[in-house]
Short mmCIF file of C-alpha atoms in Angstrom, two decimals:
data_model
loop_
_atom_site.label_atom_id
_atom_site.label_comp_id
_atom_site.label_asym_id
_atom_site.label_seq_id
_atom_site.Cartn_x
_atom_site.Cartn_y
_atom_site.Cartn_z
CA MET A 86 -31.24 24.94 17.94
CA ILE A 87 -29.00 25.05 20.98
CA ALA A 88 -27.18 28.28 21.72
CA CYS A 89 -23.55 27.88 22.66
CA GLY A 90 -24.22 29.23 26.17
CA ASP A 91 -27.01 26.79 26.98
CA SER A 92 -26.45 24.00 29.48
CA ALA A 93 -27.19 21.43 26.74
CA CYS A 94 -24.32 22.82 24.66
CA THR A 95 -22.06 22.80 27.71
CA GLN A 96 -22.88 19.12 28.15
CA LEU A 97 -22.03 18.43 24.51
CA GLN A 98 -18.69 20.15 24.95
CA GLN A 99 -17.95 18.09 28.05
CA ASP A 100 -18.97 14.87 26.26
CA HIS A 101 -16.67 15.74 23.38
CA GLN A 102 -13.73 16.54 25.67
CA ALA A 103 -14.18 13.30 27.60
CA LEU A 104 -14.28 11.25 24.38
CA MET A 105 -11.23 13.01 22.97
CA LEU A 106 -9.32 12.35 26.19
CA ALA A 107 -10.22 8.66 26.09
CA GLN A 108 -9.19 8.29 22.43
CA THR A 109 -6.01 10.35 22.48
CA ASN A 110 -4.57 9.38 25.87
CA LEU A 111 -2.80 6.36 24.41
CA ASP A 112 -0.45 4.48 26.67
CA THR A 113 2.07 2.42 24.74
CA THR A 114 3.87 -0.38 26.49
CA SER A 115 5.14 -3.83 25.66
CA PRO A 116 3.10 -6.09 27.93
CA LYS A 117 3.96 -9.76 27.92
CA ASP A 118 0.49 -10.77 26.80
CA ALA A 119 -0.15 -7.88 24.41
CA PRO A 120 -3.29 -8.39 22.29
CA VAL A 121 -2.89 -9.74 18.77
CA VAL A 122 -4.83 -7.53 16.34
CA MET A 123 -3.30 -8.63 13.03
CA ALA A 124 -2.20 -12.01 11.66
CA VAL A 125 -0.19 -13.08 8.61
CA SER A 126 -0.70 -16.60 7.22
CA ILE A 127 1.82 -18.39 5.00
CA HIS A 128 0.97 -21.52 3.01
CA GLU A 129 3.15 -24.57 3.68
CA GLU A 130 4.09 -24.65 -0.01
CA LEU A 131 5.70 -21.24 0.42
CA ILE A 132 7.45 -22.39 3.61
CA GLY A 133 8.87 -25.34 1.66
CA GLN A 134 10.05 -23.03 -1.10
CA MET A 135 11.81 -20.87 1.46
CA LEU A 136 13.55 -23.87 3.00
CA THR A 137 14.58 -25.25 -0.40
CA GLU A 138 16.03 -21.90 -1.39
CA ALA A 139 17.86 -21.70 1.92
CA VAL A 140 19.54 -25.08 1.45
CA GLY A 141 20.29 -24.09 -2.12
CA LYS A 142 22.44 -27.08 -3.05
CA GLU A 143 22.32 -30.74 -3.92
CA ILE A 144 22.27 -33.14 -1.02
CA PRO A 145 25.65 -34.89 -0.94
CA PRO A 146 25.77 -38.70 -0.75
CA ILE A 147 27.59 -40.43 2.11
CA GLU A 148 29.92 -43.38 1.60
CA LYS A 149 31.12 -45.77 4.29
CA LYS A 150 32.58 -49.26 4.73
CA LEU A 151 30.38 -51.19 7.11
CA SER A 152 31.32 -54.07 9.36
CA ALA A 153 29.08 -57.15 9.32
CA SER A 154 29.38 -60.74 10.55
CA LYS A 155 30.38 -62.34 7.22
CA ALA A 156 32.07 -59.49 5.36
CA SER A 157 32.55 -55.76 5.18
CA ILE A 158 30.00 -53.85 3.11
CA ASP A 159 30.64 -50.89 0.83
CA ALA A 160 27.60 -48.60 1.20
CA THR A 161 26.56 -45.29 -0.33
CA LEU A 162 23.53 -43.38 1.01
CA THR A 163 21.65 -41.03 -1.31
CA ILE A 164 18.77 -38.67 -0.52
CA PRO A 165 17.59 -37.04 -3.78
CA SER A 166 15.50 -34.33 -2.09
CA PHE A 167 13.36 -33.42 0.89
CA GLN A 168 9.65 -32.66 0.84
CA THR A 169 8.25 -30.42 3.55
CA SER A 170 4.85 -30.01 5.20
CA LEU A 171 3.38 -28.80 8.45
CA SER A 172 2.98 -31.52 11.04
CA ASP A 173 0.07 -32.40 13.30
CA LYS A 174 2.61 -33.95 15.69
CA CYS A 175 3.78 -30.55 16.88
CA ASP A 176 2.53 -26.99 16.64
CA ASP A 177 5.88 -25.40 15.85
CA CYS A 178 7.70 -27.59 13.34
CA ILE A 179 8.08 -28.55 9.69
CA GLN A 180 7.85 -32.23 8.83
CA LEU A 181 10.46 -33.62 6.45
CA GLY A 182 9.85 -36.46 4.07
CA GLY A 183 11.82 -37.92 1.19
CA ALA A 184 13.04 -40.90 -0.74
CA VAL A 185 16.24 -42.62 0.34
CA SER A 186 18.39 -45.30 -1.27
CA VAL A 187 21.46 -47.27 -0.22
CA ARG A 188 23.79 -48.85 -2.76
CA ALA A 189 25.40 -51.80 -0.98
CA SER A 190 27.89 -54.45 -2.10
CA ALA A 191 30.13 -57.03 -0.41
CA LYS A 192 32.92 -59.41 -1.39
CA ALA A 193 34.63 -62.32 0.38
CA LEU A 194 37.89 -63.87 -0.80
CA GLY A 195 37.52 -61.94 -4.06
CA ALA A 196 34.04 -63.29 -4.77
CA LYS A 197 30.99 -61.05 -4.95
CA LEU A 198 28.49 -61.88 -2.25
CA PHE A 199 25.90 -59.33 -3.36
CA SER A 200 25.48 -55.95 -5.02
CA THR A 201 22.12 -54.24 -4.85
CA ARG A 202 20.28 -51.00 -4.18
CA VAL A 203 17.69 -50.85 -1.43
CA ARG A 204 15.14 -48.07 -1.37
CA GLY A 205 12.87 -46.54 1.22
CA ARG A 206 11.36 -43.42 2.77
CA LEU A 207 12.43 -41.17 5.60
CA THR A 208 10.52 -38.85 7.92
CA GLY A 209 11.83 -36.19 10.27
CA ARG A 210 11.07 -32.82 11.73
CA VAL A 211 12.65 -29.38 11.83
CA PRO A 212 11.37 -27.14 14.65
CA LEU A 213 10.44 -23.51 14.00
CA LYS A 214 10.88 -20.59 16.34
CA LEU A 215 9.75 -16.96 16.31
CA ILE A 216 12.34 -14.85 18.08
CA ALA A 217 12.75 -11.19 18.96
CA THR A 218 15.65 -9.44 17.24
CA SER A 219 17.21 -6.00 17.50
CA LYS A 220 15.15 -4.98 14.46
CA GLY A 221 11.88 -6.75 15.21
CA SER A 222 11.09 -10.45 14.87
CA ALA A 223 12.35 -13.36 12.80
CA LEU A 224 10.91 -16.75 11.88
CA LYS A 225 13.74 -19.24 12.03
CA VAL A 226 14.31 -22.94 11.52
CA ASP A 227 15.76 -24.33 14.75
CA LEU A 228 18.33 -26.65 13.20
CA LYS A 229 19.91 -27.64 16.48
CA ARG A 230 16.78 -29.69 17.15
CA ALA A 231 16.30 -30.96 13.57
CA ARG A 232 16.38 -34.73 13.27
CA ILE A 233 15.44 -37.72 11.14
CA GLU A 234 12.94 -39.74 13.13
CA LYS A 235 12.39 -42.82 11.00
CA ILE A 236 13.79 -44.54 7.92
CA ARG A 237 11.98 -47.47 6.39
CA LEU A 238 14.03 -49.50 3.93
CA ASP A 239 12.93 -52.45 1.83
CA LEU A 240 15.70 -54.83 2.93
CA ASP A 241 14.40 -57.97 1.20
CA GLY A 242 17.15 -57.80 -1.41
CA LEU A 243 19.88 -58.09 1.24
CA PRO A 244 21.08 -61.22 3.04
CA SER A 245 19.86 -61.28 6.64
CA TRP A 246 23.37 -60.83 8.07
CA ALA A 247 23.77 -57.48 6.25
CA ARG A 248 20.42 -55.89 7.07
CA LYS A 249 21.10 -54.37 10.49
CA ALA A 250 24.38 -52.79 9.36
CA VAL A 251 22.69 -51.17 6.34
CA GLN A 252 19.70 -49.99 8.38
CA ASP A 253 21.90 -48.43 11.07
CA PHE A 254 24.07 -46.78 8.41
CA ALA A 255 21.02 -45.24 6.73
CA SER A 256 19.71 -43.81 10.03
CA ASP A 257 23.07 -42.41 11.15
CA GLY A 258 23.90 -41.15 7.65
CA ALA A 259 20.62 -39.29 7.20
CA ASN A 260 21.10 -37.39 10.46
CA SER A 261 24.68 -36.65 9.45
CA ILE A 262 23.39 -35.17 6.17
CA ILE A 263 20.94 -32.98 8.10
CA LYS A 264 23.77 -31.60 10.22
CA LYS A 265 25.94 -30.90 7.17
CA LEU A 266 23.15 -29.20 5.24
CA PHE A 267 21.95 -27.08 8.12
CA LYS A 268 25.08 -25.88 9.86
CA LYS A 269 23.29 -22.85 11.32
CA ASP A 270 19.79 -21.57 11.85
CA ILE A 271 18.01 -20.42 8.70
CA THR A 272 15.87 -17.29 8.73
CA LEU A 273 12.70 -17.86 6.71
CA ALA A 274 11.19 -14.41 7.21
CA ARG A 275 11.82 -11.14 9.02
CA TRP A 276 9.41 -8.48 10.15
CA GLU A 277 10.38 -5.06 11.39
CA PRO A 278 7.79 -3.49 13.72
CA ILE A 279 5.11 -1.83 11.58
CA PRO A 280 4.74 1.76 12.81
CA LEU A 281 1.84 4.16 12.58
CA PRO A 282 3.36 7.39 11.17
CA GLY A 283 3.80 10.02 13.85
CA SER A 284 2.72 7.63 16.59
CA PRO A 285 4.54 5.41 19.12
CA VAL A 286 2.05 2.65 18.28
CA LYS A 287 3.56 -0.32 16.47
CA LEU A 288 2.66 -3.84 15.41
CA THR A 289 5.23 -6.51 16.21
CA ALA A 290 5.27 -10.20 15.24
CA SER A 291 4.84 -12.11 18.49
CA LYS A 292 2.82 -15.35 18.15
CA LEU A 293 3.38 -18.51 16.09
CA ASN A 294 0.55 -20.91 15.23
CA THR A 295 0.30 -23.73 12.71
CA PHE A 296 -2.72 -25.33 11.07
CA PRO A 297 -1.46 -28.58 9.49
CA LYS A 298 -4.87 -29.65 8.15
CA ASP A 299 -5.22 -26.29 6.42
CA LYS A 300 -1.58 -26.30 5.33
CA GLU A 301 -0.75 -22.91 6.76
CA LEU A 302 1.43 -21.24 9.34
CA GLN A 303 0.26 -18.04 11.03
CA ILE A 304 2.15 -15.20 12.67
CA GLY A 305 0.19 -13.01 15.09
CA PHE A 306 1.13 -9.34 15.42
CA ALA A 307 0.62 -7.65 18.78
CA THR A 308 0.07 -3.96 19.38
CA ASN A 309 1.83 -2.00 22.07
CA ILE A 310 -1.35 -0.12 23.02
CA ALA A 311 -1.41 -0.76 26.76
CA GLN A 312 -4.14 -2.80 28.39
CA ARG A 313 -5.70 -1.21 31.45
CA GLN A 314 -6.77 -3.55 34.22
CA GLY A 315 -10.53 -3.91 34.22
CA SER A 316 -11.07 -1.49 31.33
CA LYS A 317 -14.00 -2.23 29.02
CA HIS A 318 -11.99 -0.68 26.19
CA ASN A 319 -9.24 -3.32 26.29
CA LEU A 320 -8.60 -5.13 23.03
CA PRO A 321 -9.36 -8.85 22.88
CA SER A 322 -6.69 -10.89 21.16
CA LEU A 323 -7.49 -12.01 17.61
CA LYS A 324 -8.38 -15.71 17.67
CA PRO A 325 -6.00 -17.80 15.51
CA THR A 326 -8.05 -18.93 12.51
CA PRO A 327 -6.95 -20.35 9.12
CA LEU A 328 -7.15 -17.75 6.37
CA LEU A 329 -6.07 -19.52 3.19
CA LYS A 330 -8.60 -21.57 1.29
CA SER A 331 -6.41 -22.91 -1.52
CA SER A 332 -2.79 -23.10 -2.60
CA LYS A 333 -3.48 -20.29 -5.09
CA GLN A 334 -3.66 -17.93 -2.12
CA ARG A 335 -0.31 -18.48 -0.44
CA LEU A 336 -0.28 -15.43 1.83
CA GLY A 337 -3.00 -13.78 3.88
CA VAL A 338 -3.38 -10.82 6.25
CA THR A 339 -6.30 -10.33 8.63
CA PHE A 340 -7.40 -7.66 11.11
CA SER A 341 -10.09 -7.68 13.75
CA GLY A 342 -12.60 -4.87 13.60
CA LEU A 343 -11.68 -3.77 17.13
CA GLY A 344 -8.01 -3.80 16.15
CA MET A 345 -8.66 -1.60 13.12
CA THR A 346 -10.69 0.75 15.33
CA ALA A 347 -7.90 1.09 17.90
CA LEU A 348 -5.21 1.61 15.27
CA THR A 349 -7.26 4.19 13.37
CA ASN A 350 -7.82 6.09 16.62
CA ALA A 351 -4.07 5.93 17.21
CA ALA A 352 -3.53 7.48 13.77
CA ILE A 353 -6.00 10.22 14.66
CA ALA A 354 -4.22 10.82 17.97
CA ALA A 355 -0.93 11.14 16.08
CA GLY A 356 -2.41 13.88 13.91
CA THR A 357 -2.18 12.00 10.62
CA ILE A 358 -5.94 12.34 10.18
CA PRO A 359 -7.32 15.91 10.57
CA VAL A 360 -10.26 15.93 12.98
CA ARG A 361 -10.98 19.63 13.21
CA LEU A 362 -12.63 21.24 10.18
CA ASN A 363 -14.05 24.59 9.11
CA ASP A 364 -17.49 25.27 7.66
CA ASP A 365 -16.33 23.94 4.28
CA PHE A 366 -15.07 20.77 5.99
CA LYS A 367 -11.47 21.65 5.24
CA PRO A 368 -8.73 20.99 7.83
CA ASP A 369 -8.57 23.95 10.22
CA PRO A 370 -7.05 23.81 13.72
CA ASN A 371 -9.55 26.49 14.78
CA GLY A 372 -12.54 25.04 12.93
CA ASP A 373 -15.93 24.70 14.61
CA TYR A 374 -16.47 21.12 13.39
CA HIS A 375 -14.84 18.32 15.36
CA VAL A 376 -14.89 14.66 14.29
CA THR A 377 -14.48 11.67 16.58
CA PHE A 378 -14.13 8.14 15.32
CA SER A 379 -16.17 5.39 16.98
CA SER A 380 -15.75 1.99 15.34
CA ILE A 381 -15.01 -0.17 12.32
CA THR A 382 -17.04 -3.37 12.15
CA PRO A 383 -16.50 -5.85 9.28
CA THR A 384 -19.96 -7.03 8.25
CA ASP A 385 -21.86 -8.02 5.13
CA GLN A 386 -18.80 -7.75 2.85
CA ARG A 387 -18.26 -4.15 3.94
CA LEU A 388 -16.88 -2.15 6.86
CA ARG A 389 -19.58 -0.51 8.95
CA THR A 390 -17.89 2.69 10.09
CA ASN A 391 -19.21 5.07 12.74
CA PHE A 392 -18.26 8.69 13.44
CA THR A 393 -19.60 11.60 15.43
CA VAL A 394 -19.56 15.11 13.95
CA TRP A 395 -19.61 17.85 16.58
CA HIS A 396 -20.40 21.51 15.89
CA LEU A 397 -18.98 23.42 18.85
CA PRO A 398 -18.52 27.10 17.94
CA LYS A 399 -17.76 29.91 20.37
CA SER A 400 -21.08 31.42 19.33
CA GLY A 401 -24.03 30.20 17.33
CA SER A 402 -25.67 26.78 17.07
CA CYS A 403 -24.29 23.76 18.88
CA PHE A 404 -25.03 20.14 17.95
CA ALA A 405 -23.64 16.66 17.49
CA ALA A 406 -24.60 13.98 14.98
CA ASP A 407 -23.72 10.29 15.07
CA VAL A 408 -23.09 9.18 11.50
CA GLN A 409 -22.74 5.69 10.03
CA GLY A 410 -21.39 4.75 6.62
CA MET A 411 -20.73 1.47 4.84
CA VAL A 412 -17.22 1.27 3.39
CA SER A 413 -16.75 -0.94 0.34
CA LEU A 414 -13.30 -2.30 -0.48
CA LYS A 415 -11.98 -3.57 -3.79
CA VAL A 416 -8.62 -4.57 -5.21
CA ASN A 417 -7.15 -2.09 -7.65
CA PRO A 418 -6.24 -4.03 -10.83
CA ASN A 419 -3.44 -1.54 -11.51
CA GLN A 420 -0.30 -3.41 -10.47
CA LYS A 421 2.41 -0.88 -11.25
CA ARG A 422 5.70 -1.53 -9.53
CA SER A 423 4.45 -4.95 -8.42
CA ARG A 424 2.01 -3.43 -5.96
CA THR A 425 -1.70 -3.95 -5.62
CA ARG A 426 -3.79 -1.43 -3.76
CA ILE A 427 -7.10 -1.52 -2.00
CA LEU A 428 -9.59 1.17 -2.95
CA ALA A 429 -12.15 2.27 -0.38
CA ASP A 430 -15.47 3.96 -1.03
CA ILE A 431 -18.03 5.02 1.56
CA LYS A 432 -21.73 4.73 0.75
CA ASP A 433 -25.11 4.57 2.48
CA LEU A 434 -24.16 7.38 4.85
CA GLU A 435 -26.85 7.93 7.48
CA VAL A 436 -27.32 10.17 10.50
CA GLN A 437 -28.14 7.70 13.28
CA ARG A 438 -28.75 10.12 16.15
CA THR A 439 -28.61 13.86 16.76
CA ARG A 440 -28.19 16.02 19.82
CA GLY A 441 -29.19 19.59 19.20
CA ASP A 442 -29.84 20.90 15.71
CA ASP A 443 -28.35 18.95 12.80
CA THR A 444 -29.73 21.08 9.96
CA LEU A 445 -26.30 22.56 9.27
CA LEU A 446 -24.68 19.16 8.83
CA ARG A 447 -24.02 18.86 5.09
CA ILE A 448 -23.41 15.15 4.69
CA GLY A 449 -22.44 15.35 1.01
CA LEU A 450 -19.68 17.87 1.63
CA TRP A 451 -18.42 16.04 4.71
CA VAL A 452 -18.10 12.78 2.75
CA GLN A 453 -15.72 14.58 0.39
CA SER A 454 -13.69 16.08 3.23
CA THR A 455 -10.00 15.56 3.87
CA PHE A 456 -10.91 13.77 7.11
CA MET A 457 -12.86 11.16 5.19
CA ASP A 458 -10.14 10.71 2.58
CA GLU A 459 -7.46 10.25 5.21
CA ALA A 460 -9.59 7.96 7.38
CA LEU A 461 -10.31 5.66 4.44
CA GLU A 462 -6.66 5.77 3.38
CA ALA A 463 -5.57 4.79 6.91
CA SER A 464 -7.89 1.77 6.84
CA THR A 465 -6.59 0.54 3.49
CA ARG A 466 -2.96 1.02 4.55
CA LEU A 467 -3.56 -1.32 7.46
CA LEU A 468 -4.81 -4.03 5.11
CA THR A 469 -1.89 -3.95 2.67
CA ALA A 470 0.90 -5.81 4.44
CA ASP A 471 4.20 -4.02 4.60
CA THR A 472 7.19 -5.36 2.73
CA LEU A 473 8.16 -8.77 4.08
CA GLN A 474 11.83 -9.72 4.27
CA VAL A 475 11.67 -13.40 3.34
CA GLY A 476 15.17 -14.59 4.19
CA PRO A 477 16.27 -16.80 1.27
CA LEU A 478 13.74 -15.28 -1.17
CA GLY A 479 14.66 -11.63 -0.59
CA LYS A 480 12.23 -8.75 -0.13
CA LYS A 481 8.67 -9.60 -1.10
CA ARG A 482 5.30 -7.90 -1.02
CA LEU A 483 1.75 -9.16 -0.83
CA LEU A 484 0.10 -9.13 -4.25
CA ILE A 485 -3.56 -9.02 -3.22
CA GLY A 486 -6.01 -11.31 -4.94
CA LYS A 487 -9.09 -11.25 -2.73
CA ILE A 488 -10.77 -9.41 0.15
CA SER A 489 -13.19 -11.28 2.42
CA PHE A 490 -15.12 -10.64 5.63
CA ASP A 491 -15.76 -13.22 8.31
CA ASP A 492 -16.42 -13.32 12.06
CA ASN A 493 -15.87 -9.57 12.61
CA ARG A 494 -12.59 -9.59 10.76
CA VAL A 495 -11.46 -8.50 7.33
CA THR A 496 -8.93 -10.60 5.42
CA VAL A 497 -6.90 -10.01 2.29
CA THR A 498 -5.22 -12.95 0.57
CA GLY A 499 -2.88 -13.31 -2.37
CA ASP A 500 0.69 -14.30 -3.15
CA LEU A 501 4.19 -12.94 -2.82
CA THR A 502 5.71 -10.74 -5.48
CA ASP A 503 9.04 -8.95 -5.72
CA ALA A 504 9.16 -5.67 -3.85
CA PRO A 505 10.11 -2.69 -6.06
CA LYS A 506 13.53 -1.17 -5.78
CA ALA A 507 13.70 2.17 -4.01
CA SER A 508 13.19 5.10 -6.35
CA ALA A 509 15.80 7.80 -6.60
CA ASN A 510 12.98 10.37 -6.49
CA PRO A 511 10.24 8.80 -4.41
CA ARG A 512 6.81 10.31 -4.81
CA LYS A 513 4.15 10.48 -2.15
CA ARG A 514 1.58 7.75 -2.61
CA ARG A 515 -1.85 9.19 -3.36
#
């Protein structure tokens, strides 16, 4: 047992103060290359649905009288619909595809020369852009740069003298249709910065990546926790990696373990998680127990979570214990108000190392403490994506279907569902 006046206890107090200073002295800036700690993936099928909803109308045909060497040609261009996909030809665009047909006929001196329909396929691209707005970020279709790149028509049914006129008409007409359909940029999705309650720390959509082979688009969210030059505590940026394994999972959210650690420490610094406790492990600003949070590491289908519990009274025994627990996550099947929740449970709690006397550390009671409840709740809140404003589809929320762990990251995947309307008497979520 170490008495509070001993030099060993003084060292513990100094160690605790230094750690608290490092974890609570959060600089928040908006550096140009801020680290990405969270990513949202959207399946190309969902992107196509957004674009279809945005157009929201039938594609009008175009009629024109064409000039050719032997006669004028009456032509009507029809595009029944567009299909969309991500393209391996660019990392920031949607590829367009679709059927096309031209009804063409010609007369000379009152006699019909021909009347036929030629069919074909078109391809094009519509660039995407992620832009900063006054309220956060928006994923937009950059229609000023949208274009039809190629139209292939089966012209065998036309006389040779009419083929060039019909081909040119189809190419010009298709681009004209694009301009008429998309008169202004279309917003596919909006994200307001996701705040940590009581803290200046926020997550803001900042990076756009596409994975055409995996049929998904990914938005990286950066944190405004400042990077310090040369600091070993700086956050590495989350590597862009496909999250969705099938079209059944059309939306995914992933966090790095280091990102979750930094954001949880930010929540602690903001006071949303009580870190000073009394002898019953209840929140107490004058309590002798202090808790510091070390790390969250996704591993083995769980979150390995490390804390240090410090007992630093004005008199009596003085000690510190490094504690590790394995946090299990599962999807709550209760889907009231179109919301799924993640439930967290900590097990396999072990004291990894002690300094001083740890006999007074009552692990069972500490596990049931308000600190533990709030720390687990903070972790699960990070993993349930905030309401997403999907332009033409309205407000949507992630309906979670699966939780997975891979490469020191934790990922939740699912699909979009309608966000609930605001309640007249909102109740605090428990």
